[in-house]
CSV table of C-alpha atoms (C1' of nucleotides) in Angstrom, one decimal:
chain,number,residue,atom,x,y,z
A,105,UNK,CA,35.5,95.6,68.9
A,106,UNK,CA,34.8,98.5,67.3
A,107,UNK,CA,37.3,100.1,65.0
A,108,UNK,CA,39.4,101.9,67.8
A,109,UNK,CA,42.4,102.4,65.8
A,110,UNK,CA,40.7,104.5,63.1
A,111,UNK,CA,42.5,102.2,60.4
A,112,UNK,CA,40.5,100.9,57.5
A,113,UNK,CA,41.9,98.0,55.1
A,114,UNK,CA,41.5,98.2,51.7
A,115,UNK,CA,40.6,95.0,49.4
A,116,UNK,CA,44.2,94.7,48.2
A,117,UNK,CA,44.8,94.6,51.9
A,118,UNK,CA,46.7,97.8,52.1
A,119,UNK,CA,46.0,100.0,55.3
A,120,UNK,CA,45.0,103.4,55.9
A,121,UNK,CA,44.6,105.7,58.9
A,122,UNK,CA,40.9,107.2,58.7
A,123,UNK,CA,42.2,110.6,60.7
A,124,UNK,CA,45.8,110.6,60.2
A,125,UNK,CA,47.6,113.5,62.4
A,126,UNK,CA,48.9,114.7,58.9
A,127,UNK,CA,50.6,117.7,60.4
A,128,UNK,CA,51.1,119.0,63.7
A,129,UNK,CA,47.8,118.7,66.1
A,130,UNK,CA,47.2,121.2,68.8
A,131,UNK,CA,49.6,119.6,71.2
A,132,UNK,CA,52.5,119.3,68.8
A,133,UNK,CA,51.8,123.2,67.6
A,134,UNK,CA,51.8,124.4,71.5
A,135,UNK,CA,55.1,122.7,72.1
A,136,UNK,CA,56.6,124.3,69.1
A,137,UNK,CA,55.6,127.4,70.6
A,138,UNK,CA,56.6,126.9,74.3
A,139,UNK,CA,58.7,124.0,74.3
A,140,UNK,CA,62.0,125.7,72.5
A,141,UNK,CA,64.9,125.4,74.5
A,142,UNK,CA,64.9,127.9,77.5
A,143,UNK,CA,61.7,129.4,76.0
A,144,UNK,CA,59.5,128.4,79.3
A,145,UNK,CA,62.6,129.3,81.5
A,146,UNK,CA,62.7,132.9,80.0
A,147,UNK,CA,58.5,133.3,80.3
A,148,UNK,CA,59.1,131.9,83.8
A,149,UNK,CA,61.6,134.4,84.9
A,150,UNK,CA,59.5,137.3,83.5
A,151,UNK,CA,56.5,136.7,85.5
A,152,UNK,CA,57.0,138.9,88.5
A,153,UNK,CA,58.0,141.9,86.7
A,154,UNK,CA,59.9,143.3,83.6
A,155,UNK,CA,64.0,142.2,83.5
A,156,UNK,CA,66.5,143.6,81.8
A,157,UNK,CA,68.7,141.5,79.2
A,158,UNK,CA,71.8,141.2,81.0
A,159,UNK,CA,70.2,140.6,84.2
A,160,UNK,CA,68.1,137.8,82.6
A,161,UNK,CA,71.3,136.5,81.1
A,162,UNK,CA,73.1,136.3,84.3
A,163,UNK,CA,69.5,134.6,85.8
A,164,UNK,CA,69.4,131.9,83.1
A,165,UNK,CA,73.0,130.8,83.7
A,166,UNK,CA,73.2,128.1,81.2
A,167,UNK,CA,72.0,130.1,77.8
A,168,UNK,CA,74.3,132.2,76.2
A,169,UNK,CA,73.7,135.5,75.2
A,170,UNK,CA,73.2,134.9,71.6
A,171,UNK,CA,70.6,132.3,72.5
A,172,UNK,CA,68.8,134.6,74.5
A,173,UNK,CA,68.4,137.4,72.1
A,174,UNK,CA,67.1,134.7,69.6
A,175,UNK,CA,64.4,133.2,71.7
A,176,UNK,CA,63.4,137.2,73.0
A,177,UNK,CA,63.1,138.0,69.3
A,178,UNK,CA,60.9,134.8,68.6
A,179,UNK,CA,59.0,135.4,71.7
A,180,UNK,CA,58.3,138.8,71.0
A,181,UNK,CA,57.3,137.9,67.4
A,182,UNK,CA,54.8,135.6,68.8
A,183,UNK,CA,53.4,138.0,71.3
A,184,UNK,CA,54.6,136.4,74.4
A,185,UNK,CA,56.7,139.0,75.2
A,186,UNK,CA,57.2,142.5,75.1
A,187,UNK,CA,60.3,144.6,74.5
A,188,UNK,CA,60.7,147.9,75.5
A,189,UNK,CA,63.5,150.8,75.3
A,190,UNK,CA,63.5,152.5,78.5
A,191,UNK,CA,66.3,154.7,77.8
A,192,UNK,CA,68.9,155.4,75.3
A,193,UNK,CA,72.5,157.0,76.1
A,194,UNK,CA,73.0,154.3,78.9
A,195,UNK,CA,70.8,152.2,76.9
A,196,UNK,CA,68.3,150.1,78.5
A,197,UNK,CA,66.0,147.7,77.6
A,198,UNK,CA,63.4,145.6,79.5
A,199,UNK,CA,61.4,142.6,78.3
A,200,UNK,CA,58.0,142.3,79.9
A,201,UNK,CA,55.5,139.2,79.7
A,202,UNK,CA,52.4,140.0,77.7
A,203,UNK,CA,48.7,139.3,78.7
A,204,UNK,CA,49.1,136.3,76.2
A,205,UNK,CA,52.3,135.3,77.9
A,206,UNK,CA,50.7,135.3,81.2
A,207,UNK,CA,48.0,132.8,79.7
A,208,UNK,CA,50.5,130.0,79.4
A,209,UNK,CA,52.0,130.5,82.7
A,210,UNK,CA,49.3,128.3,84.4
A,211,UNK,CA,50.3,125.4,82.2
A,212,UNK,CA,53.7,126.3,83.0
A,213,UNK,CA,53.1,125.8,86.5
A,214,UNK,CA,51.4,122.6,86.3
A,215,UNK,CA,54.8,121.1,84.4
A,216,UNK,CA,56.8,122.5,87.3
A,217,UNK,CA,54.4,120.6,89.8
A,218,UNK,CA,54.6,117.7,87.7
A,219,UNK,CA,58.3,117.3,87.3
A,220,UNK,CA,58.9,118.2,91.1
A,221,UNK,CA,56.2,115.6,92.2
A,222,UNK,CA,57.9,113.1,90.3
A,223,UNK,CA,61.6,114.1,91.2
A,224,UNK,CA,62.7,114.5,87.7
B,692,UNK,CA,62.5,149.3,95.8
B,693,UNK,CA,63.5,145.9,96.9
B,694,UNK,CA,66.0,143.6,95.5
B,695,UNK,CA,63.9,142.0,92.9
B,696,UNK,CA,66.2,140.9,90.3
B,697,UNK,CA,68.2,139.0,92.8
B,698,UNK,CA,71.1,140.8,91.1
B,699,UNK,CA,73.8,141.9,93.7
B,700,UNK,CA,76.6,144.5,92.6
B,701,UNK,CA,80.1,144.0,94.0
B,702,UNK,CA,82.4,147.0,95.1
B,703,UNK,CA,84.0,146.9,91.8
B,704,UNK,CA,80.8,147.2,90.3
B,705,UNK,CA,80.8,143.9,88.8
B,706,UNK,CA,77.2,142.5,89.1
B,707,UNK,CA,76.0,138.7,89.9
B,708,UNK,CA,72.9,137.0,90.0
B,709,UNK,CA,72.3,135.5,93.5
B,710,UNK,CA,69.9,132.8,92.5
B,711,UNK,CA,71.2,131.8,88.7
B,712,UNK,CA,69.5,129.0,87.3
B,713,UNK,CA,72.6,127.3,86.5
B,714,UNK,CA,71.3,124.5,84.7
B,715,UNK,CA,68.0,123.4,83.6
B,716,UNK,CA,65.4,124.2,86.3
B,717,UNK,CA,62.1,122.1,86.4
B,718,UNK,CA,60.4,123.9,83.8
B,719,UNK,CA,63.5,123.1,81.5
B,720,UNK,CA,63.9,119.7,82.4
B,721,UNK,CA,60.0,118.8,82.0
B,722,UNK,CA,60.2,120.7,78.4
B,723,UNK,CA,63.0,118.1,77.6
B,724,UNK,CA,61.4,115.2,78.6
B,725,UNK,CA,58.0,116.2,77.1
B,726,UNK,CA,58.9,118.5,74.8
B,727,UNK,CA,60.8,116.5,72.1
B,728,UNK,CA,59.5,116.7,68.9
B,729,UNK,CA,56.3,114.5,68.5
B,730,UNK,CA,56.6,113.0,71.9
B,731,UNK,CA,53.5,115.0,73.4
B,732,UNK,CA,51.4,113.5,70.4
B,733,UNK,CA,52.6,109.7,70.7
B,734,UNK,CA,51.7,110.1,74.3
B,735,UNK,CA,48.2,111.6,73.4
B,736,UNK,CA,47.7,108.9,70.7
B,737,UNK,CA,48.4,106.1,73.4
B,738,UNK,CA,45.8,107.5,75.9
B,739,UNK,CA,43.0,105.1,75.0
B,740,UNK,CA,44.8,101.9,74.3
B,741,UNK,CA,47.8,100.3,73.5
B,742,UNK,CA,48.9,100.8,69.7
B,743,UNK,CA,50.7,98.9,67.4
B,744,UNK,CA,53.8,100.5,65.9
B,745,UNK,CA,52.9,100.7,62.2
B,746,UNK,CA,49.4,101.8,63.2
B,747,UNK,CA,50.9,104.5,65.1
B,748,UNK,CA,53.0,105.4,62.2
B,749,UNK,CA,49.8,105.4,60.1
B,750,UNK,CA,48.1,108.2,62.6
B,751,UNK,CA,51.1,110.5,63.1
B,752,UNK,CA,51.4,110.7,59.3
B,753,UNK,CA,54.2,113.5,59.5
B,754,UNK,CA,56.8,111.5,61.5
B,755,UNK,CA,58.7,108.9,59.8
B,756,UNK,CA,59.3,105.3,61.5
B,757,UNK,CA,62.7,106.2,62.1
B,758,UNK,CA,61.4,109.3,64.3
B,759,UNK,CA,59.1,107.1,66.1
B,760,UNK,CA,61.5,104.3,66.8
B,761,UNK,CA,63.6,107.0,68.2
B,762,UNK,CA,61.2,108.8,70.5
B,763,UNK,CA,59.7,105.5,71.5
B,764,UNK,CA,62.8,104.1,72.9
B,765,UNK,CA,63.4,106.9,74.4
B,766,UNK,CA,60.1,107.3,76.2
B,767,UNK,CA,60.5,103.7,77.1
B,768,UNK,CA,63.7,104.4,79.1
B,769,UNK,CA,62.1,107.3,80.8
B,770,UNK,CA,58.9,105.1,81.5
B,771,UNK,CA,56.2,107.1,79.6
B,772,UNK,CA,55.4,104.2,77.8
B,773,UNK,CA,55.7,100.4,77.9
B,774,UNK,CA,56.9,98.1,74.9
B,775,UNK,CA,55.0,94.8,74.6
B,776,UNK,CA,55.8,91.9,72.0
B,777,UNK,CA,52.7,90.2,71.7
B,778,UNK,CA,53.5,87.7,69.2
B,779,UNK,CA,56.8,86.7,67.2
B,780,UNK,CA,56.1,84.8,63.7
B,781,UNK,CA,53.9,87.7,62.3
B,782,UNK,CA,55.9,90.0,64.6
B,783,UNK,CA,53.5,92.2,66.5
B,784,UNK,CA,54.4,94.7,69.1
B,785,UNK,CA,52.3,97.4,71.0
B,786,UNK,CA,53.0,100.7,72.7
B,787,UNK,CA,51.1,101.3,75.9
B,788,UNK,CA,51.3,104.4,78.3
B,789,UNK,CA,52.3,103.5,81.8
B,790,UNK,CA,51.0,105.1,85.0
B,791,UNK,CA,53.9,107.3,84.7
B,792,UNK,CA,52.8,108.4,81.3
B,793,UNK,CA,49.2,108.7,82.1
B,794,UNK,CA,50.5,111.3,84.9
B,795,UNK,CA,51.5,113.8,82.0
B,796,UNK,CA,48.3,113.5,80.3
B,797,UNK,CA,46.6,116.3,82.2
B,798,UNK,CA,49.1,119.2,81.4
B,799,UNK,CA,49.0,118.0,77.7
B,800,UNK,CA,45.3,118.4,77.8
B,801,UNK,CA,45.8,122.2,79.3
B,802,UNK,CA,48.5,122.4,76.6
B,803,UNK,CA,45.9,121.4,74.1
B,804,UNK,CA,43.1,123.7,75.5
B,805,UNK,CA,45.4,126.7,75.5
B,806,UNK,CA,46.5,126.2,72.2
B,807,UNK,CA,42.6,125.7,70.8
B,808,UNK,CA,41.8,128.4,72.7
B,809,UNK,CA,44.1,130.9,71.3
B,810,UNK,CA,43.7,129.7,67.8
B,811,UNK,CA,47.0,128.9,67.2
C,1182,DT,C1',54.6,84.8,42.0
C,1183,DT,C1',53.7,89.3,43.1
C,1184,DA,C1',52.8,92.3,46.6
C,1185,DA,C1',51.6,93.9,50.9
C,1186,DC,C1',52.1,93.5,55.6
C,1187,DT,C1',54.9,92.7,60.8
C,1188,DG,C1',58.7,96.2,63.5
C,1189,DG,C1',62.1,97.9,63.0
C,1190,DT,C1',68.1,99.1,61.7
C,1191,DT,C1',71.3,101.4,58.9
C,1192,DA,C1',73.6,104.5,55.7
C,1193,DC,C1',73.7,108.9,54.0
C,1194,DC,C1',72.9,113.7,53.8
C,1195,DA,C1',71.4,118.3,54.7
C,1196,DA,C1',69.7,121.9,57.8
C,1197,DA,C1',69.0,123.5,62.0
C,1198,DA,C1',70.4,124.5,66.8
C,1199,DG,C1',73.7,125.6,70.0
C,1200,DT,C1',78.7,127.2,71.7
C,1201,DA,C1',82.8,130.2,72.2
C,1202,DT,C1',84.7,134.1,71.6
C,1203,DA,C1',85.5,138.3,70.4
C,1204,DC,C1',83.7,142.8,69.2
C,1205,DT,C1',80.9,147.4,68.7
C,1206,DG,C1',80.2,152.3,70.5
C,1207,DG,C1',79.0,154.6,74.0
C,1208,DT,C1',78.4,155.5,79.6
C,1209,DT,C1',79.5,155.3,84.1
C,1210,DG,C1',82.3,155.3,88.8
C,1211,DA,C1',86.7,154.6,91.2
D,1256,DT,C1',92.9,155.5,82.7
D,1257,DC,C1',90.9,151.3,83.6
D,1258,DA,C1',87.2,148.5,84.3
D,1259,DA,C1',83.2,147.1,84.0
D,1260,DC,C1',78.4,147.9,82.4
D,1261,DC,C1',74.6,148.6,78.5
D,1262,DA,C1',72.7,145.3,74.4
D,1263,DG,C1',73.4,142.9,71.5
D,1264,DT,C1',75.8,141.5,66.8
D,1265,DA,C1',79.6,138.6,64.1
D,1266,DT,C1',82.1,134.9,63.0
D,1267,DA,C1',83.3,130.6,63.2
D,1268,DC,C1',82.8,126.0,64.7
D,1269,DT,C1',80.6,121.5,66.5
D,1270,DT,C1',76.6,119.2,67.6
D,1271,DT,C1',72.1,117.4,67.1
D,1272,DT,C1',68.6,116.8,64.6
D,1273,DG,C1',65.6,115.2,61.1
D,1274,DG,C1',64.4,113.0,56.6
D,1275,DT,C1',64.8,109.6,52.4
D,1276,DA,C1',65.7,105.4,51.2
D,1277,DA,C1',66.7,100.7,51.4
D,1278,DC,C1',67.1,96.6,53.6
D,1279,DC,C1',66.2,92.5,56.7
D,1280,DA,C1',63.6,88.3,57.8
D,1281,DG,C1',59.5,86.4,57.6
D,1282,DT,C1',54.1,85.9,56.8
D,1283,DT,C1',49.9,86.4,54.6
D,1284,DA,C1',46.3,86.8,50.9
D,1285,DA,C1',45.4,87.1,45.7
DNA sequence: TTAACTGGTTACCAAAAGTATACTGGTTGA
DNA sequence: TCAACCAGTATACTTTTGGTAACCAGTTAA
């Protein structure tokens, strides 16, 4: 019976974790990067080719434009996505997935498969 | 130049997505199941063996008891986790990962690796 | 007796997240 | 000229989330 739980008991009976996950561990941090509402979906929609803002909004019907532009800004700062002004006059902007963003696709695909396999 | 974006243009100029992701697609649904704050961490801490409530609370230092009990309830309803009353009198409860919960671990591990590989 | 433990619940509050609608300022096409 | 487009922003509102702290009813050990 080892000390599986990593909990020690002091002389006064007080208990303490030896390795408390004090602040967000890897999984938590990852979820906060990719787990935000719509972020996965956005990345997924960009995986083939750059997409323009309003086209993205049309494709992700459930999300408002405000949401989308917020998320896209965050994702640009996080390096997941790249914003590119293609032309002004008739202003045109595209959002493109970065190499870093692409590195997350495998994992998103696993999530997708998992969900579909279990019919969720 | 194919119709990559799945957007069609009506005669009056109005545009429409042919396959709008109207409501949460697989990735979105998956994220809502596993992406909740602390849910990944909880699952991860249960992966080796059942853990008692307060021990879990000590290990996941950043989360309050309230959060934990809320999340654990949700996760029980979702079938990710199983609650078991081990004894009353000195009431003892353990939370155990289910088979379904285990099926998500691979994907969490990939997330973990991804995060650590990129030093996030 | 006191203090720590068990597994929670409840009330209260603050902050964050999300929704809905309208609007900008210009362009394009019928 | 009218309507739809572009890429958002502004404003106001509601909902959800999360955190703190106290409390319950019992048990155990110093």
